[in-house]
């Protein structure tokens, strides 16, 4: 690419500048014209999806991995519909609305560790699916909504949440048990013994109304005697106060404990209400969105561990007595003896990685990340257990670039699995937990690629950078068996489309959808250059540069200064109307 040096200029969050000379403003044609040769107009580029189409979304595999489902508006259709395609590729099939409603909950199923079983909620039904043969069995049918569904590691039970409480259902017998007793409101106080005037009144009632004495004798002589509520095999009630929210139900592998997060609203914070001016009746309404302003009091959250047999709660002590932290659960160890958690300071300048003792709530710091600006780069909240149970993994910007690290739970120095002047945007373990899947910017700061890598950081290889999916952005969905990839891929001058390929280096991708309209495809949309210019602090700032075909000293430059929400990249812009407007300026 030709090197281009430009004078540093101040810019806001997004700025497009026509440099040196501006053409006359194009007028909209009075009659239809060939889009490939006619001048661009503002009404034309502001059509939005009517011109550029609607890209496929909600891309999900069926539990058995045979079908890939997605939502799509095929050009010429009046609305988005559900489509599917076989894992090997082919023409997308339209799924009728009844079948789409039936299949929808199955696409959000959770799996057992061996991936033989899947469980999902269909309304108030909890369904267990045998992935091998596709047979289904309803375990529970109750009114209301079920959520937070999890399968026990050995597949023996399924957990779910209903009305703020955790339940367990045996996968074989279907026996149902309630594991928590969480209630909303203030905890009732023990009644005080009567004294003074109240005691006199009670004595008179007992003397005058014989029925109380008779009822008392009847209760005392009842057989069998009443049970002791303290000795009953039920969990202790836990009360949620006003302004508190109970979230996260993470059952330990042995089924004896549950980690949870309790969030509280800020007591002294002022709320910034958001008015909605675009209403059907023409009157401004109060939108449901509300939040505090930056710098105001923020809400808090803490992490607790509940004994499921008794309901007793142990609160996690993060040890940072002078700091307010938001605590985030990141996983149980396989033996249920340790917990992994992240803590983020309220001022966003520090993040801690903790290993916790669930019996005592005591914590030990494994890693601390500090940033004088703020914590919030790629993968800052990503962490988990390694398959051996003795190490953990996490993403850190300790070097200034987001990279993947492992560390022994017993302590020691962090071990980087990736290094270099590029970033790991996301990382997760393969279905068999034998390798890493990564999305990184290794090829270029302006590209995103999908990689496979050994657990120890060896043999990292680019999977999506060959042929069709080279460059641009890759949003990846891996099939349940890890053998196939669905990629949502777009380029600078074409919105994202759906592709399928084998999950191996050198595999070629096959395009499944074409979402754009004939009008859009008829025009030769520009592929801008990515250039750099020096800013006042000496750092190079990237920008998109649009040059006309005839070198006349004119150009359009677009820069973006909103941190991680940057726009100088080699894929289809979320600011696509601006992108088309830049094409108009070049004309």
C-alpha positions as MATLAB code, in Angstrom:
seq = 'XXXXXXXXXXXXXXXXXXXXXXXXXXXXXXXXXXXXXXXXXXXXXXXXXXXXXXXXXXXXXXXXXXXXXXXXXXXXXXXXXXXXXXXXXXXXXXXXXXXXXXXXXXXXXXXXXXXXXXXXXXXXXXXXXXXXXXXXXXXXXXXXXXXXXXXXXXXXXXXXXXXXXXXXXXXXXXXXXXXXXXXXXXXXXXXXXXXXXXXXXXXXXXXXXXXXXXXXXXXXXXXXXXXXXXXXXXXXXXXXXXXXXXXXXXXXXXXXXXXXXXXXXXXXXXXXXXXXXXXXXXXXXXXXXXXXXXXXXXXXXXXXXXXXXXXXXXXXXXXXXXXXXXXXXXXXXXXXXXXXXXXXXXXXXXXXXXXXXXXXXXXXXXXXXXXXXXXXXXXXXXXXXXXXXXXXXXXXXXXXXXXXXXXXXXXXXXXXXXXXXXXXXXXXXXXXXXXXXXXXXXXXXXXXXXXXXXXXXXXXXXXXXXXXXXXXXXXXXXXXXXXXXXXXXXXXXXXXXXXXXXXXXXXXXXXXXXXXXXXXXXXXXXXXXXXXXXXXXXXXXXXXXXXXXXXXXXXXXXXXXXXXXXXXXXXXXXXXXXXXXXXXXXX';
ca = [
       0.000    0.000    0.000;
       1.272    3.419   -0.886;
       2.492    5.351    2.134;
       0.429    8.440    2.797;
       1.357   11.161    5.281;
      -1.273   13.667    6.325;
      -1.157   16.627    8.653;
      -2.499   15.852   12.122;
      -5.994   17.198   12.658;
      -8.238   17.238   15.730;
     -11.273   15.009   15.462;
     -14.398   14.028   17.394;
     -15.759   10.512   17.797;
     -16.321   10.245   14.047;
     -15.296   12.677   11.353;
     -15.322   12.680    7.562;
     -13.489   15.446    5.714;
     -13.483   16.241    2.034;
      -9.927   17.395    1.409;
      -8.843   20.170   -0.974;
     -11.787   20.313   -3.347;
     -15.468   19.416   -3.130;
     -17.614   18.518   -6.122;
     -20.952   20.122   -6.856;
     -23.782   18.623   -4.809;
     -25.442   15.905   -6.909;
     -29.143   16.292   -7.607;
     -31.557   13.380   -7.402;
     -32.621   12.275  -10.890;
     -36.256   12.823  -11.783;
     -36.507    9.463  -13.507;
     -35.084    6.045  -12.763;
     -31.516    5.596  -13.907;
     -28.954    2.846  -14.139;
     -27.457    2.650  -10.598;
     -24.132    1.568  -12.031;
     -23.663    4.833  -13.899;
     -25.948    7.391  -12.215;
     -24.698    9.798   -9.600;
     -25.259    8.969   -5.977;
     -27.811   10.991   -4.032;
     -28.564   11.351   -0.357;
     -32.085    9.848   -0.694;
     -30.554    6.873   -2.506;
     -27.931    6.044    0.141;
     -30.365    6.690    3.005;
     -32.591    3.786    1.938;
     -30.694    1.595    4.387;
     -31.655   -2.107    4.312;
     -33.906   -1.527    1.293;
     -30.688   -0.959   -0.644;
     -27.939   -2.920    1.138;
     -30.178   -5.785    2.263;
     -30.467   -7.505    5.636;
     -27.540   -9.720    6.594;
     -28.134  -13.165    8.185;
     -28.231  -13.119   11.994;
     -28.842  -15.400   15.011;
     -26.672  -18.112   13.461;
     -27.006  -21.326   15.508;
     -26.401  -25.042   15.072;
     -28.960  -27.712   15.849;
     -27.941  -29.827   18.900;
     -26.880  -32.731   16.666;
     -24.908  -30.400   14.371;
     -26.729  -31.551   11.227;
     -28.401  -28.216   10.455;
     -27.389  -24.582   10.695;
     -30.295  -22.236   11.404;
     -30.296  -18.477   10.873;
     -32.634  -15.513   10.532;
     -32.536  -13.850    7.139;
     -34.497  -11.558    4.848;
     -33.941  -12.809    1.341;
     -33.977   -9.947   -1.204;
     -37.539   -9.321   -2.331;
     -39.181  -10.738    0.795;
     -41.288   -8.547    3.064;
     -39.854   -9.705    6.413;
     -37.137  -11.733    8.082;
     -37.743  -15.473    8.265;
     -35.956  -18.520    9.673;
     -33.838  -20.492    7.230;
     -31.641  -23.539    7.542;
     -28.867  -25.193    5.570;
     -27.263  -28.609    5.929;
     -23.819  -28.711    7.520;
     -22.269  -29.595    4.174;
     -23.711  -26.497    2.506;
     -26.302  -26.093   -0.208;
     -29.271  -23.863   -0.895;
     -30.891  -22.309    2.206;
     -34.288  -23.818    3.032;
     -37.138  -21.680    4.330;
     -38.470  -22.962    7.668;
     -42.226  -22.462    8.064;
     -43.335  -20.405   11.053;
     -44.754  -23.341   13.046;
     -41.529  -25.323   12.706;
     -39.500  -22.213   13.517;
     -41.413  -21.793   16.782;
     -40.876  -25.485   17.582;
     -37.154  -25.499   16.866;
     -36.343  -22.146   18.530;
     -35.913  -23.420   22.141;
     -33.825  -26.375   20.937;
     -31.264  -24.043   19.400;
     -30.538  -22.622   22.871;
     -30.035  -26.032   24.498;
     -27.229  -26.642   26.988;
     -25.085  -29.770   26.825;
     -23.708  -32.301   29.265;
     -19.924  -32.535   29.522;
     -19.831  -35.537   27.170;
     -22.283  -33.762   24.811;
     -24.562  -36.789   24.723;
     -27.434  -34.963   26.442;
     -28.966  -31.561   25.833;
     -31.601  -29.773   27.889;
     -33.814  -26.821   27.074;
     -36.947  -25.011   28.243;
     -40.002  -24.923   25.998;
     -42.386  -22.631   27.805;
     -42.836  -24.229   31.218;
     -41.561  -27.626   30.019;
     -38.041  -28.812   30.812;
     -37.017  -31.202   28.034;
     -34.079  -33.612   27.970;
     -32.779  -34.502   24.506;
     -30.666  -37.543   23.623;
     -28.359  -36.027   21.000;
     -27.470  -39.441   19.541;
     -30.940  -40.418   18.334;
     -32.940  -37.202   18.736;
     -35.431  -38.605   21.257;
     -36.902  -36.135   23.738;
     -38.400  -36.559   27.197;
     -40.221  -33.909   29.231;
     -38.823  -33.918   32.760;
     -40.921  -31.144   34.284;
     -44.018  -29.246   33.198;
     -44.901  -26.224   35.317;
     -46.518  -22.821   34.774;
     -44.116  -19.940   34.364;
     -40.727  -19.401   32.798;
     -37.688  -21.622   33.339;
     -34.155  -20.245   33.077;
     -30.494  -20.892   34.009;
     -30.703  -24.511   32.842;
     -27.619  -26.625   33.569;
     -26.880  -30.356   33.336;
     -24.876  -32.024   36.108;
     -21.379  -33.042   34.946;
     -22.272  -36.742   35.091;
     -25.622  -36.175   33.386;
     -27.567  -37.473   36.391;
     -29.640  -34.336   36.974;
     -30.792  -31.098   35.388;
     -30.955  -27.796   37.283;
     -33.212  -24.876   36.468;
     -34.466  -21.635   38.005;
     -38.089  -20.631   38.379;
     -39.415  -17.622   40.320;
     -35.979  -16.803   41.799;
     -35.427  -20.333   43.103;
     -33.195  -23.213   42.065;
     -34.648  -26.668   41.393;
     -33.137  -30.066   40.648;
     -34.794  -32.827   38.651;
     -33.410  -36.346   38.483;
     -32.702  -37.243   34.862;
     -33.827  -40.866   35.346;
     -36.704  -40.824   37.822;
     -37.925  -37.272   37.195;
     -37.989  -36.584   40.942;
     -38.142  -32.832   41.540;
     -36.662  -30.997   44.518;
     -36.436  -27.316   45.420;
     -32.906  -26.435   46.502;
     -33.330  -22.791   47.575;
     -35.979  -20.733   49.345;
     -35.384  -17.190   48.092;
     -38.085  -14.666   48.937;
     -38.630  -11.004   48.147;
     -39.193   -8.540   50.980;
     -37.860   -7.931   54.455;
     -37.075  -10.850   56.720;
     -39.808  -11.131   59.384;
     -38.777  -10.426   62.945;
     -39.506  -12.722   65.876;
     -42.598  -11.447   67.767;
     -41.780   -9.774   71.048;
     -43.239  -11.170   74.258;
     -46.176   -9.134   75.467;
     -45.610   -6.883   78.452;
     -47.360   -4.071   80.259;
     -50.821   -3.208   78.941;
     -50.548   -5.749   76.104;
     -49.878   -8.540   78.589;
     -52.892   -7.481   80.660;
     -55.089   -7.594   77.545;
     -53.869  -11.072   76.580;
     -54.479  -12.381   80.124;
     -58.035  -11.011   80.094;
     -58.718  -12.613   76.701;
     -57.470  -15.964   77.917;
     -59.623  -15.695   81.072;
     -62.791  -14.522   79.355;
     -62.660  -16.631   76.155;
     -62.394  -20.284   77.058;
     -61.938  -21.250   73.415;
     -58.276  -20.195   73.533;
     -57.590  -22.521   76.459;
     -59.368  -25.403   74.726;
     -57.450  -24.833   71.461;
     -54.187  -24.740   73.376;
     -54.917  -28.088   75.040;
     -55.978  -29.582   71.706;
     -52.747  -28.537   70.013;
     -50.648  -29.872   72.887;
     -52.313  -33.324   72.726;
     -52.241  -33.666   68.916;
     -50.776  -36.898   67.484;
     -48.400  -37.133   65.840;
     -46.743  -34.148   67.463;
     -45.997  -31.198   65.147;
     -42.597  -31.262   63.448;
     -39.847  -28.853   64.345;
     -39.540  -26.415   61.436;
     -35.826  -25.956   62.220;
     -35.278  -29.701   61.806;
     -37.206  -30.025   58.536;
     -35.256  -30.999   55.432;
     -35.835  -27.657   53.719;
     -33.373  -24.860   52.954;
     -33.307  -21.770   55.088;
     -35.223  -18.836   53.614;
     -33.125  -16.042   52.136;
     -34.796  -12.649   51.725;
     -34.063  -10.183   48.910;
     -34.548   -6.576   49.931;
     -35.937   -3.819   47.735;
     -33.271   -2.670   45.275;
     -31.484   -6.039   45.312;
     -31.376   -8.537   42.481;
     -30.427  -12.186   42.780;
     -28.567  -13.383   39.687;
     -26.386  -16.259   38.643;
     -27.109  -19.803   39.846;
     -23.888  -21.781   39.509;
     -24.163  -25.203   41.125;
     -20.936  -26.922   42.158;
     -20.060  -30.156   40.316;
     -20.830  -32.219   43.436;
     -24.264  -30.579   43.713;
     -23.765  -29.456   47.314;
     -23.182  -25.718   46.912;
     -24.275  -22.862   44.706;
     -22.422  -19.669   43.859;
     -24.576  -16.622   43.210;
     -24.288  -12.899   42.642;
     -26.322  -10.326   44.553;
     -26.552   -6.927   42.865;
     -27.728   -3.789   44.650;
     -28.813   -0.465   43.210;
     -26.932    2.640   44.286;
     -28.873    4.264   47.127;
     -27.868    7.897   46.510;
     -27.565    7.887   42.717;
     -29.698   10.121   40.523;
     -31.280    8.496   37.494;
     -31.021    9.979   34.026;
     -34.326    9.223   32.303;
     -34.402    8.917   28.535;
     -37.415   10.525   26.791;
     -38.845    8.928   23.655;
     -39.850   11.581   21.139;
     -40.821    9.213   18.301;
     -44.223    7.904   19.355;
     -47.361    6.784   17.558;
     -49.612    9.370   19.224;
     -47.144   12.250   18.823;
     -46.713   12.794   22.566;
     -43.319   12.445   24.220;
     -43.166    9.382   26.459;
     -40.779    8.211   29.131;
     -38.618    5.443   27.725;
     -38.001    2.447   30.025;
     -34.232    2.971   29.838;
     -32.690    4.701   32.814;
     -29.212    4.904   34.280;
     -26.942    7.071   36.365;
     -24.575    9.560   34.761;
     -20.853    8.874   34.572;
     -19.194    9.687   37.899;
     -22.362    9.276   39.961;
     -22.859    6.554   42.561;
     -22.902    3.140   40.909;
     -24.566   -0.055   41.983;
     -22.619   -2.848   43.657;
     -22.491   -6.622   43.509;
     -21.092   -9.297   45.763;
     -20.493  -12.997   45.396;
     -21.914  -15.560   47.783;
     -21.826  -19.335   48.249;
     -24.968  -21.062   49.516;
     -25.068  -24.517   51.118;
     -27.921  -26.206   49.274;
     -28.780  -28.527   52.165;
     -29.179  -25.764   54.748;
     -29.438  -22.476   52.853;
     -26.531  -21.025   54.852;
     -24.661  -18.282   52.957;
     -20.953  -17.475   53.006;
     -19.920  -14.166   51.455;
     -16.717  -13.906   49.434;
     -14.037  -11.721   51.023;
     -12.013  -10.191   48.193;
      -9.520   -8.671   50.655;
      -9.503   -5.181   49.086;
     -10.872   -3.414   52.152;
     -10.433    0.118   50.817;
     -11.903   -0.609   47.366;
     -15.405   -1.316   46.126;
     -15.356   -4.254   43.716;
     -17.855   -5.820   41.386;
     -17.365   -9.557   41.714;
     -17.920  -11.932   38.786;
     -18.063  -15.735   38.942;
     -15.823  -17.553   36.467;
     -16.112  -21.219   37.325;
     -15.969  -24.083   39.817;
     -13.037  -26.463   39.896;
     -13.959  -30.031   38.963;
     -13.543  -31.181   42.576;
     -15.849  -28.368   43.875;
     -13.156  -27.258   46.319;
     -12.213  -23.976   44.628;
     -13.864  -21.096   42.852;
     -12.496  -18.725   40.206;
     -13.700  -15.115   40.179;
     -12.878  -11.693   38.740;
     -13.128   -8.441   40.645;
     -13.389   -5.044   38.935;
     -12.826   -1.817   40.852;
     -15.591    0.778   40.627;
     -13.163    3.311   39.138;
     -12.381    0.794   36.326;
      -8.622    1.090   36.928;
      -7.924   -2.329   38.489;
      -8.983   -5.906   37.832;
      -8.160   -8.879   40.042;
      -8.240  -12.599   39.346;
      -9.085  -14.558   42.505;
      -9.147  -18.182   43.551;
     -11.641  -18.703   46.384;
     -12.260  -21.193   49.155;
     -16.038  -21.826   49.044;
     -16.072  -23.138   52.614;
     -14.733  -19.926   54.150;
     -15.168  -17.308   51.424;
     -11.478  -16.391   51.693;
      -9.734  -15.349   48.487;
      -6.220  -15.313   47.097;
      -5.062  -12.998   44.308;
      -3.637  -14.775   41.274;
      -3.234  -11.734   39.058;
      -3.859   -7.985   39.151;
      -4.150   -5.732   36.108;
      -3.873   -1.942   36.475;
      -4.530    0.771   33.903;
      -4.321    4.489   34.698;
      -6.998    5.093   32.053;
      -9.479    2.234   32.471;
      -9.859   -1.529   32.245;
     -12.042   -2.494   29.342;
     -10.030   -3.866   26.458;
     -10.684   -7.054   24.475;
     -11.393  -10.047   26.684;
     -10.888   -8.168   29.964;
     -13.607  -10.286   31.646;
     -12.497  -13.614   30.134;
     -11.145  -16.304   32.486;
     -11.687  -19.981   33.260;
     -10.251  -23.290   34.400;
      -7.843  -25.317   32.306;
      -8.754  -28.997   31.736;
      -6.085  -30.225   34.190;
      -7.806  -28.430   37.091;
      -4.474  -27.100   38.376;
      -4.216  -24.075   36.082;
      -6.443  -21.198   35.071;
      -6.499  -19.079   31.916;
      -7.293  -15.418   31.382;
      -6.804  -12.531   28.936;
      -4.736   -9.553   30.064;
      -3.413   -6.279   28.606;
      -0.316   -6.429   30.828;
       1.945   -5.764   27.812;
      -0.355   -3.160   26.299;
      -1.861   -5.765   23.961;
      -4.584   -8.239   24.978;
      -3.055  -11.723   25.163;
      -3.886  -15.145   26.531;
      -2.182  -16.377   29.726;
      -2.244  -19.396   32.015;
      -1.200  -19.616   35.645;
      -0.882  -22.406   38.199;
      -3.529  -22.159   40.924;
      -0.826  -22.733   43.494;
       0.932  -19.564   42.367;
       3.906  -18.647   40.224;
       4.495  -16.488   37.200;
       1.864  -16.157   34.456;
       2.724  -18.005   31.248;
       1.844  -16.172   28.012;
       0.364  -18.402   25.317;
       0.314  -15.581   22.756;
       2.636  -12.603   22.303;
       3.209   -9.817   19.823;
       1.924   -6.419   18.673;
      -1.612   -7.707   18.101;
      -4.563   -8.710   20.248;
      -6.631  -11.732   21.223;
     -10.224  -10.558   20.877;
     -11.739  -13.747   22.288;
     -10.610  -17.238   23.286;
     -12.407  -20.447   24.201;
     -11.661  -24.156   24.470;
     -12.701  -26.606   21.766;
     -15.603  -29.008   22.519;
     -13.126  -31.792   23.392;
     -10.976  -29.324   25.430;
      -7.843  -30.376   23.525;
      -7.065  -27.059   21.833;
      -7.819  -23.339   21.763;
     -10.083  -21.413   19.419;
      -9.061  -17.760   19.024;
     -10.275  -14.625   17.274;
      -7.285  -12.297   16.865;
      -5.914   -9.308   14.949;
      -2.616  -11.075   14.251;
      -2.770  -10.642   10.466;
      -3.515   -6.917   10.721;
      -4.996   -4.414   13.181;
      -7.771   -3.996   10.621;
      -8.657   -7.694   10.211;
     -10.084  -10.466   12.389;
      -9.107  -14.088   11.910;
     -10.146  -17.407   13.471;
      -7.230  -19.555   14.706;
      -6.691  -22.975   16.270;
      -3.877  -23.434   18.785;
      -2.521  -26.115   21.099;
      -3.300  -25.909   24.813;
       0.283  -24.857   25.534;
       0.262  -22.141   22.849;
       1.941  -24.232   20.152;
       0.974  -24.738   16.510;
      -1.222  -21.673   16.132;
      -2.744  -21.695   12.649;
      -5.125  -19.428   10.769;
      -8.272  -21.235    9.653;
     -10.299  -18.484    7.944;
      -7.549  -16.628    6.108;
      -7.579  -18.625    2.894;
      -9.303  -17.628   -0.318;
     -12.848  -16.454    0.239;
     -12.541  -15.419    3.896;
      -9.167  -13.721    3.614;
      -9.105  -10.346    5.359;
     -12.224   -8.674    6.683;
     -14.050   -9.747    9.811;
     -15.076  -13.224   10.896;
     -17.877  -13.871   13.353;
     -17.620  -17.629   13.965;
     -20.046  -20.296   15.136;
     -18.452  -23.733   15.598;
     -20.540  -26.875   15.160;
     -21.144  -28.996   18.294;
     -18.568  -31.572   17.181;
     -16.008  -28.859   16.321;
     -15.600  -30.000   12.712;
     -17.467  -27.287   10.807;
     -17.509  -23.491   10.919;
     -20.254  -21.039   10.121;
     -18.737  -17.638    9.405;
     -20.512  -14.303    9.081;
     -18.049  -12.518    6.846;
     -18.075   -9.085    5.207;
     -15.624   -6.816    3.387;
     -15.201   -3.061    3.064;
     -17.584   -2.807    0.146;
     -19.976   -5.688    0.847;
     -22.182   -6.409    3.893;
     -21.617   -9.684    5.778;
     -22.893  -12.958    4.344;
     -23.053  -16.495    5.688;
     -20.307  -18.991    4.762;
     -19.604  -22.624    5.668;
     -16.255  -24.417    5.752;
     -14.371  -27.235    7.450;
     -12.621  -26.281   10.679;
      -9.085  -26.807    9.429;
      -6.303  -24.786    7.885;
      -6.467  -24.453    4.137;
     -10.180  -25.262    3.941;
     -12.199  -23.272    1.440;
     -15.387  -21.509    2.458;
     -18.623  -21.712    0.515;
     -20.973  -18.747    0.400;
     -24.520  -19.606    1.503;
     -26.407  -16.293    1.262;
     -26.507  -13.194   -0.910;
     -28.429  -10.495    0.930;
     -27.787   -7.373   -1.128;
     -30.183   -6.013   -3.736;
     -29.451   -5.979   -7.492;
     -29.216   -2.169   -7.306;
     -26.483   -2.400   -4.689;
     -24.524   -5.034   -6.609;
     -24.747   -3.052   -9.836;
     -22.598   -0.258   -8.422;
     -18.834   -0.474   -8.061;
     -18.481    0.579   -4.405;
     -15.038    1.828   -3.404;
     -12.483   -0.062   -1.339;
     -10.786    2.744    0.599;
      -7.137    2.743    1.555;
      -6.140    2.482    5.209;
      -3.520    5.126    5.945;
      -1.829    6.563    9.022;
      -1.064   10.139   10.040;
       0.890   11.365   13.078;
      -1.159   12.799   15.932;
       0.053   15.591   18.220;
       1.353   13.073   20.768;
       3.485   11.364   18.116;
       1.348    8.244   17.745;
       0.102    7.173   14.337;
      -3.664    7.421   13.907;
      -5.332    5.157   11.312;
      -7.890    6.478    8.853;
      -9.810    5.467    5.758;
      -8.820    7.410    2.646;
     -11.105    7.644   -0.397;
      -9.454    8.897   -3.610;
     -11.205    9.627   -6.899;
     -10.074    7.711   -9.974;
      -8.626   10.875  -11.489;
      -5.786   12.299   -9.401;
      -6.892   15.879   -8.842;
      -5.601   16.597   -5.338;
      -8.982   15.836   -3.760;
      -9.750   13.046   -1.293;
     -12.088   12.096    1.554;
     -10.663   10.977    4.877;
     -12.617    9.284    7.656;
     -11.161    8.829   11.139;
     -12.688    7.476   14.300;
     -11.693    8.257   17.856;
     -14.014    6.278   20.120;
     -11.466    3.835   21.514;
     -12.415    0.192   20.959;
     -15.481    1.235   18.982;
     -13.236    2.129   16.049;
     -14.255    2.165   12.427;
     -10.986    1.966   10.450;
     -11.110   -1.696    9.449;
     -11.346   -3.912    6.398;
     -14.913   -5.122    6.864;
     -18.379   -3.672    6.283;
     -18.885   -0.650    8.446;
     -21.646   -0.323   10.999;
     -21.616    3.284    9.746;
     -22.529    2.055    6.287;
     -24.617    5.116    5.367;
     -21.544    7.230    6.085;
     -19.496    4.840    3.951;
     -21.862    5.370    1.028;
     -21.853    9.133    1.677;
     -18.066    9.060    1.335;
     -18.558    7.463   -2.075;
     -20.898   10.336   -2.898;
     -18.301   12.909   -1.806;
     -15.676   11.285   -4.002;
     -17.991   11.630   -7.012;
];
